[in-house]
Coordinates of N, CA and C in Angstrom, one line a residue:
X1071 N 244.8 36.1 145.9 CA 245.4 35.3 146.1 C 246.6 35.2 145.6
X1072 N 247.6 34.3 146.0 CA 249.1 34.3 145.5 C 249.1 33.1 145.2
X1073 N 250.4 33.0 144.8 CA 251.0 31.8 144.5 C 252.5 31.5 145.4
X1074 N 252.5 30.0 145.3 CA 253.6 29.6 146.1 C 253.6 29.5 148.0
X1075 N 254.4 29.8 148.5 CA 254.0 29.9 150.2 C 253.3 31.2 150.7
X1076 N 253.4 32.3 149.5 CA 252.5 33.2 150.1 C 250.8 33.0 149.9
X1077 N 250.6 31.8 149.3 CA 249.5 31.6 148.4 C 247.9 31.5 150.1
X1078 N 246.8 32.0 149.8 CA 246.2 31.8 150.8 C 244.8 31.5 150.2
X1079 N 244.2 30.4 151.0 CA 243.5 29.1 150.6 C 241.6 29.8 151.2
X1080 N 241.2 29.8 150.4 CA 239.3 30.0 150.9 C 238.1 29.3 150.1
X1081 N 237.6 28.9 151.0 CA 236.6 28.3 150.7 C 235.5 28.6 149.7
X1082 N 235.1 27.8 148.9 CA 234.3 28.4 148.2 C 232.6 27.8 148.2
X1083 N 232.2 29.0 147.9 CA 230.6 28.8 148.4 C 229.6 29.2 147.3
X1084 N 228.7 28.3 147.0 CA 227.9 28.2 145.4 C 227.6 29.1 145.3
X1085 N 226.6 29.2 144.2 CA 227.0 29.0 142.9 C 228.8 29.3 141.9
X1086 N 229.6 29.4 143.2 CA 230.8 29.8 142.4 C 231.7 28.9 142.1
X1087 N 231.6 27.6 142.9 CA 232.3 26.7 143.3 C 232.5 26.1 141.9
X1088 N 233.6 25.1 141.6 CA 233.7 24.3 140.8 C 232.8 23.3 140.4
X1089 N 232.0 22.6 139.6 CA 230.9 21.7 139.3 C 232.0 20.7 138.2
X1090 N 231.2 18.9 138.4 CA 231.3 18.5 136.9 C 231.4 18.9 136.0
X1091 N 231.8 19.0 135.0 CA 231.5 19.3 133.8 C 230.7 18.0 132.6
X1092 N 229.6 18.8 131.9 CA 229.1 17.7 131.2 C 229.8 17.8 129.8
X1093 N 229.1 16.5 129.7 CA 229.9 16.0 127.9 C 229.6 16.9 127.4
X1094 N 230.7 17.6 125.9 CA 230.6 18.4 125.2 C 231.0 17.9 124.1
X1095 N 230.4 18.7 122.8 CA 231.0 18.1 121.7 C 232.6 19.0 121.2
X1096 N 233.1 17.9 120.2 CA 234.6 18.8 120.0 C 234.1 18.7 118.2
X1097 N 234.4 19.8 117.5 CA 234.2 19.8 116.2 C 235.6 20.8 115.4
X1098 N 235.6 20.5 114.5 CA 236.4 21.1 113.8 C 236.3 22.5 113.6
X1099 N 237.1 23.3 113.9 CA 236.9 25.0 114.1 C 236.6 25.2 112.8
X1100 N 235.6 26.6 112.3 CA 235.2 26.9 111.3 C 236.6 27.9 110.6
X1101 N 236.4 27.6 109.6 CA 237.3 28.0 108.6 C 236.9 29.3 108.0
X1102 N 237.1 30.4 108.4 CA 236.5 31.6 107.2 C 238.2 32.1 106.9
X1103 N 237.9 33.1 105.7 CA 239.0 34.0 105.5 C 239.8 35.2 106.4
X1104 N 240.7 35.3 106.4 CA 241.5 35.7 107.4 C 240.9 37.3 107.4
X1105 N 240.3 37.8 108.8 CA 239.8 38.9 109.0 C 237.8 38.7 108.6
X1106 N 237.8 37.9 108.5 CA 236.5 37.9 107.9 C 235.5 36.9 108.9
X1107 N 234.5 37.1 109.4 CA 233.7 36.4 110.8 C 232.9 35.7 109.9
X1108 N 232.5 34.7 110.4 CA 231.6 33.8 109.8 C 230.4 33.4 111.0
X1109 N 229.2 33.7 110.0 CA 228.5 32.9 111.1 C 227.4 31.7 110.3
X1110 N 227.8 30.5 110.4 CA 227.3 29.1 109.8 C 226.2 28.6 110.2
X1111 N 224.9 28.6 109.1 CA 223.7 28.1 109.5 C 223.7 26.5 109.0
X1112 N 224.9 26.0 108.2 CA 224.9 24.6 108.0 C 224.7 23.9 108.9
X1113 N 224.2 22.4 108.5 CA 224.0 21.4 109.2 C 225.5 20.9 109.9
X1114 N 225.7 20.6 111.4 CA 226.9 20.0 111.1 C 228.2 21.4 112.3
X1115 N 227.6 22.4 111.2 CA 228.3 23.9 112.1 C 228.3 24.2 113.6
X1116 N 229.2 24.4 113.5 CA 229.7 25.3 115.1 C 228.0 25.9 115.7
X1117 N 227.4 26.9 114.7 CA 226.3 27.8 115.4 C 225.1 26.8 115.8
X1118 N 224.7 25.7 114.8 CA 223.8 24.5 114.6 C 223.7 23.8 115.8
X1119 N 225.5 23.3 116.2 CA 225.6 22.2 116.8 C 225.4 22.9 118.4
X1120 N 225.7 24.2 118.7 CA 225.9 24.7 120.0 C 224.3 24.6 120.3
X1121 N 223.2 25.3 119.0 CA 221.7 25.4 119.4 C 221.1 24.1 119.8
X1122 N 221.8 22.8 119.7 CA 221.2 22.2 119.9 C 221.1 21.1 121.1
X1123 N 222.5 21.7 122.0 CA 222.9 21.4 123.5 C 221.9 21.5 124.1
X1124 N 221.7 20.9 125.5 CA 220.8 21.0 126.4 C 221.3 21.8 127.1
X1125 N 220.7 22.3 128.0 CA 221.2 23.5 129.3 C 222.1 22.8 129.9
X1126 N 222.7 24.0 130.2 CA 224.5 23.1 130.6 C 225.5 23.1 130.1
X1127 N 225.3 22.1 129.1 CA 226.2 21.5 128.2 C 226.6 22.9 127.0
X1128 N 228.1 22.4 127.0 CA 229.0 23.1 126.3 C 229.3 23.2 125.0
X1129 N 229.4 23.8 124.0 CA 230.4 23.5 122.7 C 232.3 23.8 123.0
X1130 N 232.6 22.9 123.0 CA 234.2 23.0 123.0 C 234.7 22.9 121.7
X1131 N 235.5 23.6 121.2 CA 236.1 23.0 120.1 C 237.6 22.8 120.4
X1132 N 237.8 21.2 120.0 CA 239.6 20.6 120.9 C 240.0 19.9 119.8
X1133 N 241.3 20.2 120.0 CA 242.3 19.7 119.2 C 242.9 18.7 119.7
X1134 N 242.9 18.6 120.6 CA 244.0 17.5 121.7 C 242.9 16.0 121.6
X1135 N 243.9 15.3 121.4 CA 243.3 13.9 121.2 C 243.8 13.0 122.5
X1136 N 243.0 12.2 123.1 CA 243.0 11.1 124.0 C 243.9 9.8 123.7
X1137 N 244.5 9.1 123.8 CA 244.6 7.8 123.7 C 243.5 6.6 123.2
X1138 N 243.6 6.7 121.7 CA 242.4 5.1 121.4 C 242.9 4.2 121.5
X1139 N 241.6 3.1 121.5 CA 242.2 2.2 120.6 C 242.5 1.6 119.6
X1140 N 243.2 0.9 118.9 CA 243.6 0.7 117.7 C 242.2 0.1 116.9
X1141 N 242.3 0.9 115.6 CA 241.1 0.7 114.7 C 241.4 -1.0 114.3
X1142 N 240.4 -1.7 114.1 CA 240.5 -3.1 113.9 C 239.5 -3.5 112.5
X1143 N 239.5 -4.8 112.4 CA 238.9 -5.4 111.4 C 238.0 -6.3 112.4
X1144 N 236.6 -6.6 111.8 CA 235.5 -7.2 112.5 C 235.6 -8.7 111.2
X1145 N 235.4 -9.7 112.1 CA 234.9 -11.2 111.3 C 233.4 -10.7 111.5
X1146 N 232.7 -10.8 109.9 CA 231.3 -10.8 110.2 C 231.1 -11.3 108.6
X1147 N 229.9 -12.1 108.6 CA 230.0 -12.9 107.2 C 228.7 -11.9 106.6
X1148 N 229.1 -12.4 105.2 CA 227.8 -11.1 104.2 C 226.2 -11.2 104.5
X1149 N 225.9 -10.0 104.6 CA 224.5 -9.4 105.1 C 223.2 -10.3 104.2
X1150 N 224.3 -9.6 102.8 CA 222.9 -10.1 101.9 C 223.5 -11.1 100.6
X1151 N 222.7 -11.6 100.2 CA 223.0 -13.1 99.0 C 223.4 -11.8 97.5
X1152 N 224.6 -12.5 97.3 CA 224.7 -11.3 96.2 C 225.9 -10.4 96.0
X1153 N 225.8 -9.9 97.7 CA 226.8 -8.7 97.6 C 227.9 -9.2 99.1
X1154 N 228.6 -10.2 98.7 CA 230.3 -10.4 99.6 C 230.6 -9.3 100.3
X1155 N 231.0 -9.2 101.7 CA 231.4 -8.8 102.2 C 233.3 -8.0 101.8
X1156 N 233.5 -7.4 101.4 CA 235.5 -6.8 101.0 C 235.3 -6.7 102.6
X1157 N 235.5 -5.9 102.9 CA 235.7 -6.0 104.6 C 234.8 -4.9 105.4
X1158 N 235.2 -5.4 106.3 CA 234.6 -4.1 107.7 C 235.3 -3.8 108.7
X1159 N 235.8 -2.6 109.1 CA 236.7 -2.0 109.8 C 235.5 -0.9 110.9
X1160 N 236.7 -1.2 112.3 CA 236.1 0.0 113.2 C 237.3 1.2 113.5
X1161 N 237.1 2.4 113.3 CA 237.8 3.3 113.8 C 237.3 3.6 115.1
X1162 N 238.1 4.5 115.9 CA 237.6 4.9 117.4 C 237.8 6.2 117.1
X1163 N 237.2 7.0 118.6 CA 237.0 8.7 118.5 C 237.3 9.0 119.8
X1164 N 238.2 10.2 120.1 CA 238.0 10.7 121.5 C 236.6 10.9 122.1
X1165 N 236.5 11.1 123.3 CA 235.4 11.6 124.3 C 235.0 12.4 123.4
X1166 N 233.5 12.7 123.4 CA 233.2 14.3 122.3 C 233.5 14.6 120.9
X1167 N 234.3 13.7 120.3 CA 235.1 14.1 119.2 C 234.2 13.3 118.0
X1168 N 234.1 14.2 116.9 CA 234.1 13.6 115.7 C 234.6 13.6 114.3
X1169 N 236.1 14.2 115.4 CA 237.2 14.7 114.5 C 238.2 13.1 113.9
X1170 N 238.3 12.4 112.6 CA 239.0 11.7 112.2 C 240.6 11.9 113.2
X1171 N 241.4 10.8 113.6 CA 242.6 10.9 113.8 C 243.5 10.4 112.5
X1172 N 244.7 10.5 112.7 CA 245.5 10.2 111.5 C 245.4 8.6 111.4
X1173 N 245.1 7.7 113.0 CA 245.1 6.2 112.9 C 244.1 5.7 111.7
X1174 N 243.1 7.0 112.6 CA 241.4 6.4 111.9 C 241.3 6.4 110.1
X1175 N 242.2 7.3 109.6 CA 242.6 8.0 108.3 C 243.0 6.6 108.0
X1176 N 244.3 6.5 108.1 CA 245.1 5.0 107.3 C 243.9 4.1 107.7
X1177 N 243.3 3.4 108.3 CA 242.8 2.2 108.5 C 241.6 2.5 107.3
X1178 N 240.8 3.5 107.1 CA 239.8 4.0 106.1 C 240.8 3.6 104.7
X1179 N 241.7 4.4 104.7 CA 242.6 4.6 103.3 C 242.9 2.9 102.8
X1180 N 243.6 2.2 103.8 CA 244.0 0.6 103.9 C 242.4 -0.1 103.1
X1181 N 241.2 0.3 104.2 CA 239.9 -0.5 103.7 C 239.1 -0.2 102.2
X1182 N 239.7 0.9 102.3 CA 238.7 1.4 100.8 C 239.4 1.6 99.4
X1183 N 240.7 1.0 99.8 CA 241.3 0.6 98.4 C 240.9 -0.7 97.6
X1184 N 240.9 -0.4 96.6 CA 240.1 -1.8 95.2 C 239.3 -1.3 94.7
X1185 N 238.7 -2.2 93.6 CA 237.6 -2.2 93.0 C 236.4 -2.7 93.0
X1186 N 235.0 -2.2 92.5 CA 234.5 -3.2 92.5 C 233.6 -3.1 93.8
X1187 N 233.7 -2.2 94.6 CA 232.7 -1.5 96.1 C 231.7 -1.2 95.5
X1188 N 230.7 -1.9 95.8 CA 229.5 -1.1 95.0 C 228.4 -0.6 96.6
X1189 N 228.6 -1.3 97.8 CA 228.2 0.2 99.0 C 228.9 0.1 99.7
X1190 N 228.8 1.3 100.8 CA 229.5 1.2 102.0 C 228.5 1.6 102.9
X1191 N 228.4 0.6 104.0 CA 227.6 0.8 105.3 C 228.6 1.5 106.3
X1192 N 228.0 3.1 107.2 CA 228.8 4.0 107.8 C 227.8 4.0 109.4
X1193 N 228.3 3.3 109.9 CA 227.6 3.4 111.5 C 228.2 4.1 112.7
X1194 N 227.9 5.2 112.7 CA 228.4 6.1 113.9 C 227.8 5.8 115.3
X1195 N 228.6 5.3 116.6 CA 228.1 4.9 117.8 C 229.0 5.7 119.1
X1196 N 228.4 5.4 120.2 CA 228.8 6.7 121.2 C 229.1 5.7 122.5
X1197 N 229.2 6.4 123.5 CA 229.5 5.7 124.8 C 228.5 6.1 125.1
X1198 N 228.1 5.8 126.6 CA 226.7 6.3 127.6 C 227.1 7.5 128.2
X1199 N 227.5 8.5 128.4 CA 228.2 9.3 128.8 C 227.3 10.8 128.0
X1200 N 226.4 11.3 129.3 CA 226.0 12.4 128.4 C 224.3 12.2 127.8
X1201 N 223.6 13.2 127.4 CA 222.5 13.4 127.0 C 222.0 12.3 125.3
X1202 N 220.8 11.5 125.6 CA 220.7 10.7 124.2 C 220.6 11.8 123.1
X1203 N 220.0 13.0 123.3 CA 219.9 13.9 122.0 C 221.5 13.9 121.6
X1204 N 222.7 14.5 122.8 CA 223.9 15.0 122.1 C 224.7 13.6 121.7
X1205 N 224.2 12.5 122.1 CA 225.2 11.0 122.0 C 224.6 11.3 120.5
X1206 N 223.3 11.3 119.8 CA 222.8 11.1 118.7 C 223.3 12.1 117.3
X1207 N 223.5 13.1 118.6 CA 224.2 14.0 117.2 C 225.7 13.7 117.1
X1208 N 226.1 13.3 118.0 CA 227.8 13.1 118.1 C 227.8 11.8 117.4
X1209 N 226.6 10.9 117.1 CA 226.9 9.9 116.5 C 226.6 9.7 114.9
X1210 N 226.0 11.0 114.8 CA 225.7 11.1 113.4 C 226.9 12.1 112.6
X1211 N 227.1 13.0 113.4 CA 229.0 13.3 113.4 C 230.0 12.8 112.9
X1212 N 230.0 11.7 113.5 CA 231.3 10.9 113.6 C 230.8 10.1 112.0
X1213 N 229.6 9.5 112.0 CA 229.1 8.8 110.7 C 229.2 9.8 109.3
X1214 N 229.1 11.4 109.8 CA 229.3 11.9 108.9 C 231.0 12.5 108.0
X1215 N 231.2 12.4 109.0 CA 232.9 13.0 108.8 C 233.6 11.4 108.1
X1216 N 233.2 10.4 108.7 CA 233.9 9.2 107.7 C 233.2 9.7 106.5
X1217 N 232.2 9.6 105.9 CA 231.5 9.5 104.8 C 232.0 10.8 103.7
X1218 N 232.2 12.0 104.6 CA 232.8 12.9 103.8 C 234.0 12.8 103.7
X1219 N 235.2 11.8 104.2 CA 236.3 11.8 104.2 C 236.6 10.6 103.0
X1220 N 235.5 9.9 102.9 CA 235.4 8.7 102.2 C 235.4 9.4 100.8
X1221 N 234.1 10.5 100.6 CA 234.1 11.4 99.3 C 235.4 12.1 98.6
X1222 N 236.1 12.9 99.8 CA 237.0 13.7 99.6 C 238.1 12.7 99.0
X1223 N 238.8 12.1 99.9 CA 239.8 11.2 99.6 C 239.6 10.0 98.7
X1224 N 238.8 9.5 98.2 CA 238.5 8.0 97.6 C 237.5 8.3 96.6
X1225 N 238.0 9.1 95.3 CA 237.2 8.9 94.0 C 236.3 8.3 93.8
X1226 N 237.3 7.0 93.4 CA 236.8 5.7 92.8 C 235.9 5.1 93.7
X1227 N 235.2 5.6 94.6 CA 234.1 5.2 95.4 C 233.0 5.9 95.1
X1228 N 232.9 7.1 94.1 CA 231.8 7.9 94.0 C 230.6 7.1 93.4
X1229 N 230.5 5.6 92.9 CA 229.7 5.2 92.3 C 228.6 4.4 93.4
X1230 N 229.2 4.4 94.2 CA 228.7 3.3 95.2 C 227.9 4.0 96.5
X1231 N 227.2 2.9 96.7 CA 225.5 3.4 97.5 C 226.3 3.9 99.2
X1232 N 226.2 4.5 99.1 CA 226.6 4.8 101.3 C 225.4 5.2 102.1
X1233 N 225.6 4.3 102.8 CA 224.2 4.2 104.0 C 224.7 4.6 105.1
X1234 N 224.5 5.9 105.5 CA 224.9 6.2 107.1 C 224.1 5.8 108.2
X1235 N 224.4 5.8 109.1 CA 223.5 5.8 110.5 C 224.3 6.0 111.5
X1236 N 223.6 6.9 112.2 CA 224.4 7.5 113.6 C 223.1 7.1 115.1
X1237 N 223.6 6.6 115.7 CA 222.7 6.8 116.9 C 223.7 6.3 118.3
X1238 N 223.3 7.1 119.2 CA 224.3 7.5 120.8 C 223.9 6.2 121.4
X1239 N 222.1 5.9 121.7 CA 222.1 5.1 123.2 C 221.6 3.7 122.6
X1240 N 222.7 3.0 121.8 CA 222.2 2.0 120.9 C 223.5 1.0 120.6
X1241 N 223.3 -0.1 121.0 CA 224.7 -1.1 119.7 C 226.2 -1.2 120.3
X1242 N 226.0 -0.7 121.7 CA 227.2 -0.9 122.2 C 228.2 -2.2 121.9
X1243 N 229.2 -1.8 121.6 CA 230.3 -2.9 121.5 C 230.7 -3.9 122.6
X1244 N 230.8 -3.1 123.5 CA 231.1 -3.6 124.9 C 230.3 -2.8 126.3
X1245 N 230.4 -3.1 127.5 CA 229.9 -2.3 128.3 C 230.6 -1.3 129.1
X1246 N 229.8 -0.2 129.8 CA 230.4 1.2 129.6 C 230.7 1.7 130.9
X1247 N 230.9 0.4 131.7 CA 230.9 0.8 133.3 C 233.2 0.9 133.5
X1248 N 233.6 1.1 132.3 CA 235.4 1.1 132.5 C 235.8 2.5 131.4
X1249 N 236.5 3.0 131.8 CA 237.1 3.7 130.7 C 237.9 3.4 129.4
X1250 N 238.0 2.1 129.1 CA 238.4 1.5 128.2 C 237.3 1.1 127.6
X1251 N 235.8 0.3 128.1 CA 234.8 0.1 127.4 C 234.2 1.4 127.3
X1252 N 234.5 2.3 127.7 CA 233.8 3.3 126.8 C 234.6 4.0 125.7
X1253 N 235.7 4.3 125.6 CA 236.2 4.2 124.6 C 236.2 3.2 123.4
X1254 N 236.3 1.8 123.5 CA 235.5 1.2 122.6 C 234.6 1.5 122.0
X1255 N 233.3 2.0 122.8 CA 231.8 1.9 122.4 C 231.9 3.7 121.5
X1256 N 233.1 4.4 121.4 CA 233.2 5.8 120.8 C 233.7 5.6 119.5
X1257 N 232.9 4.7 118.1 CA 233.8 4.2 116.9 C 232.2 4.4 116.1
X1258 N 233.0 4.2 115.0 CA 232.3 4.1 113.8 C 232.7 2.6 113.0
X1259 N 231.6 2.1 112.5 CA 232.0 0.8 111.6 C 231.6 1.0 110.2
X1260 N 232.8 0.6 109.8 CA 232.5 0.5 108.3 C 232.5 -0.4 107.4
X1261 N 231.5 -0.6 106.7 CA 231.7 -2.1 105.8 C 231.5 -1.7 104.4
X1262 N 232.1 -2.4 103.5 CA 232.2 -2.5 102.2 C 231.9 -3.7 101.3
X1263 N 231.0 -3.3 100.4 CA 230.5 -4.2 99.9 C 230.7 -4.2 98.3
X1264 N 231.2 -5.6 98.0 CA 231.4 -5.7 96.2 C 229.9 -5.7 95.7
X1265 N 230.2 -5.5 94.6 CA 229.0 -5.3 93.7 C 228.5 -6.3 93.3
X1266 N 227.4 -6.6 93.1 CA 227.0 -7.9 92.9 C 227.1 -8.3 91.5
X1267 N 227.4 -9.4 90.7 CA 227.8 -9.4 89.0 C 226.1 -10.1 88.6
X1268 N 225.2 -10.2 89.3 CA 224.3 -10.9 89.0 C 223.2 -9.8 88.8
X1269 N 223.1 -8.3 89.3 CA 222.3 -7.6 89.3 C 222.3 -6.1 87.6

């Protein structure tokens, strides 16, 4: 086959024809020392994630981020008497990604400021595209990415109780019938609770 005006066209015969690709997980690439190969078996590593994919799913390591809905605060009341809510934010993720964007990190940094935070609830969520197993794994990875970022970036929260939850086929913020709706569902909800002075 050539290019331009000399190009010839051919019909594609299965199984060589292009097909719709399944949802894949995007993760940070492994970091190994120069010239050193790495076979990582820790939870969340590329090797472990690749083994958990369904037949036909492929692990893709992506660095390109699609436009995301802006992070926003939600208005909810205290869930537990004696533990007033300091703030709750929602950060969005790209399709198939558990990588925090710069905007997500900035929103987390702004919400995590201050003293007296005694509990942090982190809830990872996905859209409805892909298998339940892949979405559950991705939801847990998103929640874990936020928890890891908070531990690394905000040492003043080291004494806070952190509850991490990740569910893929659950708890949608809106319908999944439009690209915008699916983008809103690809999120992590983070609630910061003040320490009760009565305990």
